[in-house]
Tab-separated table of C-alpha atoms and ligand atoms in Angstrom:
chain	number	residue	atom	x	y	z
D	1	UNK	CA	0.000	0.000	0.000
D	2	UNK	CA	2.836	2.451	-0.967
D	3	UNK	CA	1.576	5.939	-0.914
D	4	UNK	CA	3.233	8.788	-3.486
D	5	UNK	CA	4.985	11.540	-1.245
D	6	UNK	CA	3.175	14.970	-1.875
D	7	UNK	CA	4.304	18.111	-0.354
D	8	UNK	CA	5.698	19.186	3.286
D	9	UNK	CA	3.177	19.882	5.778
D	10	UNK	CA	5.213	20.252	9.145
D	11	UNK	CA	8.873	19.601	10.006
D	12	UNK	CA	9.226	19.064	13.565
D	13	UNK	CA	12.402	18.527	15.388
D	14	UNK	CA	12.955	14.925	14.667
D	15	UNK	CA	10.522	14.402	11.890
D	16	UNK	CA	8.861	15.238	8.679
D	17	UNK	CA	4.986	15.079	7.771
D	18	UNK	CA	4.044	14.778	4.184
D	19	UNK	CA	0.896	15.411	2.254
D	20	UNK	CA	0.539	11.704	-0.048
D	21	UNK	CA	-2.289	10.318	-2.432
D	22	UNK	CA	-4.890	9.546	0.025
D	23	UNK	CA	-5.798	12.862	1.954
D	24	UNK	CA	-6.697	11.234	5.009
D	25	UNK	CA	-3.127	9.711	5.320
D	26	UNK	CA	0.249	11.094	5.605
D	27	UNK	CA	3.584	10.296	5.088
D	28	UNK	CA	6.077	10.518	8.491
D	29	UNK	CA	9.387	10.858	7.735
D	30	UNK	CA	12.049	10.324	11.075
D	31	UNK	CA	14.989	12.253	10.631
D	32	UNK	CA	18.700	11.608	11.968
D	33	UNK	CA	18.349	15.191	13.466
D	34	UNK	CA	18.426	15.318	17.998
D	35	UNK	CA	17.395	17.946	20.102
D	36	UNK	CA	17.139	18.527	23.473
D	37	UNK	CA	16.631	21.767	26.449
D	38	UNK	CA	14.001	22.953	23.487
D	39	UNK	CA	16.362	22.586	20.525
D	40	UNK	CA	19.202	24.490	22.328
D	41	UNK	CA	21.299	21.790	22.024
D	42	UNK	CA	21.326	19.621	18.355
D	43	UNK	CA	23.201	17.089	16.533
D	44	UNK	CA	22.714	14.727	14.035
D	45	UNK	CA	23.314	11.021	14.498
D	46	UNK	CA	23.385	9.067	12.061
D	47	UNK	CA	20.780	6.126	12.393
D	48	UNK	CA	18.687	7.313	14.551
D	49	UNK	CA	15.873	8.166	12.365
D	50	UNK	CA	15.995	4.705	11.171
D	51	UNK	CA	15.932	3.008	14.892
D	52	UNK	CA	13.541	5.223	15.821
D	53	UNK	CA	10.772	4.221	13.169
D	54	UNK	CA	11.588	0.627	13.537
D	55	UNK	CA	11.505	1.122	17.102
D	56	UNK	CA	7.809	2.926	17.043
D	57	UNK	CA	6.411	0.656	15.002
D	58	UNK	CA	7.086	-1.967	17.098
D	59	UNK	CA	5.318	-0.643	19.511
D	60	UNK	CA	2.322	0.913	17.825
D	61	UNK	CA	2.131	-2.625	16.490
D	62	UNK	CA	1.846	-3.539	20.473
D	63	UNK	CA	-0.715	-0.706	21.615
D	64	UNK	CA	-2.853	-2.148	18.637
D	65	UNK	CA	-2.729	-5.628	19.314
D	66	UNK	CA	-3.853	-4.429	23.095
D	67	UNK	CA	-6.829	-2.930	21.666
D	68	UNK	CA	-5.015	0.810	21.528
D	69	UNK	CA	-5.958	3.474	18.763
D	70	UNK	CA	-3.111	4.745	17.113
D	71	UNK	CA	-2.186	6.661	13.840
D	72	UNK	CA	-0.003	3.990	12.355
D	73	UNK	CA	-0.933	2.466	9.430
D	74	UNK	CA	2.452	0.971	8.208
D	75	UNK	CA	5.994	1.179	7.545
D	76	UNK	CA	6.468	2.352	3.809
D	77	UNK	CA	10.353	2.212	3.807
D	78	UNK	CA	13.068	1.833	6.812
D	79	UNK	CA	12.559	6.079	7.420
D	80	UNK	CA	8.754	6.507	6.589
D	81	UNK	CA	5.980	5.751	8.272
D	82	UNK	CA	2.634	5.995	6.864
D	83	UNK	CA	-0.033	7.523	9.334
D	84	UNK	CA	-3.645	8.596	9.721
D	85	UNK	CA	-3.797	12.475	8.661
D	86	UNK	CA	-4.459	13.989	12.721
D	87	UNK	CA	-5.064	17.491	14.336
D	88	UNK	CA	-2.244	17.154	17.140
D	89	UNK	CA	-3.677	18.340	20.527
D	90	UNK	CA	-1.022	20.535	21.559
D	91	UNK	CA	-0.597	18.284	24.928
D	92	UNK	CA	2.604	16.399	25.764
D	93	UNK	CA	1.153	13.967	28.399
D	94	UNK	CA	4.220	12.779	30.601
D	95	UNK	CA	3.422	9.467	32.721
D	96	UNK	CA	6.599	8.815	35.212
D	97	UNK	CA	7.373	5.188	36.949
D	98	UNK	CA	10.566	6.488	38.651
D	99	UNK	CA	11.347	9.775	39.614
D	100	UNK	CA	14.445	11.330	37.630
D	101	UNK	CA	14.361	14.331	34.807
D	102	UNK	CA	12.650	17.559	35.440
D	103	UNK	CA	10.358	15.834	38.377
D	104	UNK	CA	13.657	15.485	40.443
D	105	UNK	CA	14.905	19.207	39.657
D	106	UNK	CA	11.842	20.842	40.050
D	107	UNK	CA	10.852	19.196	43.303
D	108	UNK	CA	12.695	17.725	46.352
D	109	UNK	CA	11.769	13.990	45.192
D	110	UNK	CA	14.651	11.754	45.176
D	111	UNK	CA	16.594	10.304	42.110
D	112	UNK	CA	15.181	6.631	41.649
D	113	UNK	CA	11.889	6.988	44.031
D	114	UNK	CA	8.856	4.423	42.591
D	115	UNK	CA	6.012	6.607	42.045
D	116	UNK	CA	2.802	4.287	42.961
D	117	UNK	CA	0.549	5.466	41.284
D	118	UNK	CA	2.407	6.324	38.304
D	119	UNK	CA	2.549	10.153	38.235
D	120	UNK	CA	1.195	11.659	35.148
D	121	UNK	CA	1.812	15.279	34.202
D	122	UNK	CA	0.339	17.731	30.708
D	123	UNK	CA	2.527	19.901	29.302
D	124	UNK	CA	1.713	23.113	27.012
D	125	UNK	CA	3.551	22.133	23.544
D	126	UNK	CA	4.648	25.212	22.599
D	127	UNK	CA	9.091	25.703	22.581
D	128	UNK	CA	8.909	28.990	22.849
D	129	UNK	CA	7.150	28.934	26.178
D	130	UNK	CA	9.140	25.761	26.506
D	131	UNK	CA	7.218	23.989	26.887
D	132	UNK	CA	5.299	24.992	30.740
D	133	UNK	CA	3.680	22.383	32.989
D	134	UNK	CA	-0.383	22.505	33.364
D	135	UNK	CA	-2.140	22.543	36.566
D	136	UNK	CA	-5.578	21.348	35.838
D	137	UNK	CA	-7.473	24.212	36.112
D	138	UNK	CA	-4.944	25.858	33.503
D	139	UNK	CA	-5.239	22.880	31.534
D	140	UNK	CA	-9.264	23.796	31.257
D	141	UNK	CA	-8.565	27.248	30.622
D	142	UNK	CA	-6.843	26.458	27.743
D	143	UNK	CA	-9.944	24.683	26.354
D	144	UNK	CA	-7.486	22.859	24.399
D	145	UNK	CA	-9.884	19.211	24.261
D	146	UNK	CA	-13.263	18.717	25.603
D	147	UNK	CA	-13.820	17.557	29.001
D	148	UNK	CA	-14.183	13.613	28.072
D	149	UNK	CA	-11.099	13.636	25.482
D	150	UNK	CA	-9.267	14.552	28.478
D	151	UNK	CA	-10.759	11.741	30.627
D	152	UNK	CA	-9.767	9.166	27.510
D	153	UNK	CA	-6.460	10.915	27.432
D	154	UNK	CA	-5.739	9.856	30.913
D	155	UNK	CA	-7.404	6.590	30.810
D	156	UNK	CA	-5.305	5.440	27.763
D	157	UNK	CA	-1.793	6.998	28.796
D	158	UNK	CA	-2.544	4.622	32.026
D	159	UNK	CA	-3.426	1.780	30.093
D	160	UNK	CA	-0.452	2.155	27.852
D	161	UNK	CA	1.798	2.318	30.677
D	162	UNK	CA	0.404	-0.688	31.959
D	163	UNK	CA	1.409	-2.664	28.833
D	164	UNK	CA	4.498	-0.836	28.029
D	165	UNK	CA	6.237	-1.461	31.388
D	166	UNK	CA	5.193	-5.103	31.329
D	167	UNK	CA	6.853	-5.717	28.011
D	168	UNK	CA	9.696	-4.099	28.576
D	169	UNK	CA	9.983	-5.397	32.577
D	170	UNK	CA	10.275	-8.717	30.316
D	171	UNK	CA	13.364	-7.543	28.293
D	172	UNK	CA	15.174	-6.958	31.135
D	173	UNK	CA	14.275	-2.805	30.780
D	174	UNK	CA	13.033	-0.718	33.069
D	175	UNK	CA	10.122	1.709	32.082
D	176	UNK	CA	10.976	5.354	33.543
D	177	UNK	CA	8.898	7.692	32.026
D	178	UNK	CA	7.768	8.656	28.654
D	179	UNK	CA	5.497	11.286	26.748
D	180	UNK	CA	2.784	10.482	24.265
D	181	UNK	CA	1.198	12.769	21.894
D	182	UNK	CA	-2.911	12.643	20.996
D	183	UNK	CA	-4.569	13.581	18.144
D	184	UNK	CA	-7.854	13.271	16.322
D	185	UNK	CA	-8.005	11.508	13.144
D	186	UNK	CA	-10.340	12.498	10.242
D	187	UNK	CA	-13.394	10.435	11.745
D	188	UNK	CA	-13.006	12.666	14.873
D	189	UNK	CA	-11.429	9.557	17.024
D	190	UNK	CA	-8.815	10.084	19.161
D	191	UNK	CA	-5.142	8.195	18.616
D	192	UNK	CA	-2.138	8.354	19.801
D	193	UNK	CA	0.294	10.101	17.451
D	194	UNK	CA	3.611	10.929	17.095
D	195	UNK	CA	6.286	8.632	18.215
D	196	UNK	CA	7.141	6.088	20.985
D	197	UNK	CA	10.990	5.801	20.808
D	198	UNK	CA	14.037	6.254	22.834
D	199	UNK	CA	13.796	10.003	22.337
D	200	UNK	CA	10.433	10.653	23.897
D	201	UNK	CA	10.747	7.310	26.701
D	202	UNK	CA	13.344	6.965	29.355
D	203	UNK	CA	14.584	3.338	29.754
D	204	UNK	CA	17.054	2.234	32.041
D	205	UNK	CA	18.603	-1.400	31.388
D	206	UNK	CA	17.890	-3.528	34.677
D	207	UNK	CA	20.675	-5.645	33.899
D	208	UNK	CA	23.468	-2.663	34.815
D	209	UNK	CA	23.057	-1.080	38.196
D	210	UNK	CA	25.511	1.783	36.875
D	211	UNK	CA	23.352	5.047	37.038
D	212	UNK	CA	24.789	6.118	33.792
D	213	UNK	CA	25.760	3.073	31.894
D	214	UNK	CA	21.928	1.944	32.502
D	215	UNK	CA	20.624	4.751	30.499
D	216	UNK	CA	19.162	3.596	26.699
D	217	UNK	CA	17.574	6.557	25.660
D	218	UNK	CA	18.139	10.122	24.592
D	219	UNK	CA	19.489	11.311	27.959
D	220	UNK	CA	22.866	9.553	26.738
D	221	UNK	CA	22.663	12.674	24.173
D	222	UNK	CA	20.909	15.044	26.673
D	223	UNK	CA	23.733	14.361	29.042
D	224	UNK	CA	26.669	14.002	26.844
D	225	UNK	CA	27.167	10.252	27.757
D	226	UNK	CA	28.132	9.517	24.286
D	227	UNK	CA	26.793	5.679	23.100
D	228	UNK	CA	23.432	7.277	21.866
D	229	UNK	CA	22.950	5.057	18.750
D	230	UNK	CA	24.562	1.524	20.397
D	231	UNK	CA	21.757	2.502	23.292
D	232	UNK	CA	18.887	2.733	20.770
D	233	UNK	CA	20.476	-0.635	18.788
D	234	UNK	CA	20.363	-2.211	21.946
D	235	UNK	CA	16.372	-1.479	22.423
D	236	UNK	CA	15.847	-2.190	19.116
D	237	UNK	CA	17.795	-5.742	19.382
D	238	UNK	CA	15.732	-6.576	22.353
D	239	UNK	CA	12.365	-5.901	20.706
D	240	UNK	CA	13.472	-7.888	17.882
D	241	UNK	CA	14.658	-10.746	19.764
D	242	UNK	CA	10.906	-10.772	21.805
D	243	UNK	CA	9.352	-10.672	17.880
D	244	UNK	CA	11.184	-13.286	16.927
D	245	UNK	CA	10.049	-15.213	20.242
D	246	UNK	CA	6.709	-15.118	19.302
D	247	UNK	CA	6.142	-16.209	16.128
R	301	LIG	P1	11.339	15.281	31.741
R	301	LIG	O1	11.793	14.505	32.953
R	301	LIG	O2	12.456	16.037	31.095
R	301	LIG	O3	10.124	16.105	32.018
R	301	LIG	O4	10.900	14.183	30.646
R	301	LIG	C1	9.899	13.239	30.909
R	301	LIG	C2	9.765	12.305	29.719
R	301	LIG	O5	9.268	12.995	28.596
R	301	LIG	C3	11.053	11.636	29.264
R	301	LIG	O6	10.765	10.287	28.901
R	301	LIG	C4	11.476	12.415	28.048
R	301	LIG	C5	10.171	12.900	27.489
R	301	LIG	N1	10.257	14.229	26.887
R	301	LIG	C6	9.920	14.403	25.550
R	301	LIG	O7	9.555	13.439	24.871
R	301	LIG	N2	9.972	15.650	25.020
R	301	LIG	C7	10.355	16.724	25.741
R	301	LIG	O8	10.377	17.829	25.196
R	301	LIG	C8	10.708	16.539	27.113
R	301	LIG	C9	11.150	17.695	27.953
R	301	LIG	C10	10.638	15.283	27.635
């Protein structure tokens, strides 16, 4: 089901959106390109746009199978992904296992503490604000969503949790945190867009009890640790392995 790329709707950080022959579809393209600290810091590494497609597809592939709406469709090459055509709510929902990142500089919670429940956060997408954390009565102020897509919102960034940290508990990684992105498609349903990757989860390997060896994801950039792309290999490797399991 190739689709024919059309023109350039958006180019994001890490990626590129792309009109294509069906107008309720698009074409995702993930670039090589890193940021981080709102794109004050960048870099390009090779590979990672690559990873990081194979990577979310994997586990859009998951959320589906689990019964969880989300705007992939299917991988049209190792770089493109094609998509449902979405209005992105301009939300970055943030749900946190263990306490590290900005939860452990803006507050005095300790490095490492198990947050039970999970703790789950909304952020204003917007870099030049960069990016501000929502209390809830700012959050309906905004009038961003409707009162009920907020309630789904929550209800699926729980349930995805759920599954995510399972699967990964099972390849020996631990879940720390991650953000998801929501949007609604052209029948007005909500899905998860965006990515699910290394550069938007935290995963810490539970077979290293180094603090900073452990880190697989894009704080080895974010915190010049070097080893970005053998981090994201080894997620990828492990996914692989469990597909492999299974069939
Ligand atoms: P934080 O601890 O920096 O708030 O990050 C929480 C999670 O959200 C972590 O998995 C990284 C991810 N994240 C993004 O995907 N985009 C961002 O812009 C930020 C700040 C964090």
């Amino acid at each position: 089901m190739n689709h024919i790329r059309g023109s350039l709707i958006y180019e994001g950080k890490a990626k590129r959106v792309f009109e294509c022959d069906n107008p309720e579809r698009v074409l995702i393209e993930f670039k090589n390109d890193a940021t981080a600290f709102n794109a004050k810091k960048r870099a390009e590494i090779a590979g990672k746009g690559r990873l990081n497609c194979k990577i979310s597809t994997a586990l859009f592939e998951l959320l589906e199978l689990n019964g969880i709406s989300t705007h992939f469709l299917a991988l049209q090459s190792e770089t493109l992904m094609i998509a449902d055509k979405v209005n992105v709510i301009p939300l970055e929902v943030v749900i946190r296992n263990i306490a590290t990142g900005s939860l452990c500089r803006e507050t005095p919670i300790n490095q490492g503490t198990i947050l039970n429940p999970p703790l789950l956060d909304f952020y204003y997408k917007d870099d030049e604000l960069g990016d501000p954390i929502l209390t809830e009565e700012r959050l309906k102020l905004l009038n961003l969503i409707s009162t009920s897509h907020l309630k789904e919102i929550e209800k699926v960034t729980r349930s995805v949790n759920k599954i995510l940290k399972e699967y990964f508990d099972a390849l020996d990684l631990l879940l720390v945190d991650f953000k998801l992105e929501f949007g609604l498609n052209s029948s007005g349903k909500l899905v998860i867009a965006d990515e699910i990757s290394p550069d938007n989860c935290r995963f810490w390997d539970k077979k290293n009890s180094d603090p900073k060896d452990r880190i697989l994801d894009k704080d080895r950039f974010r915190q010049d640790l070097g080893g970005v792309i053998d981090a994201y290999e080894e997620i990828l490797k492990r996914i692989e392995k469990d597909t492999s399991k299974a069939t």
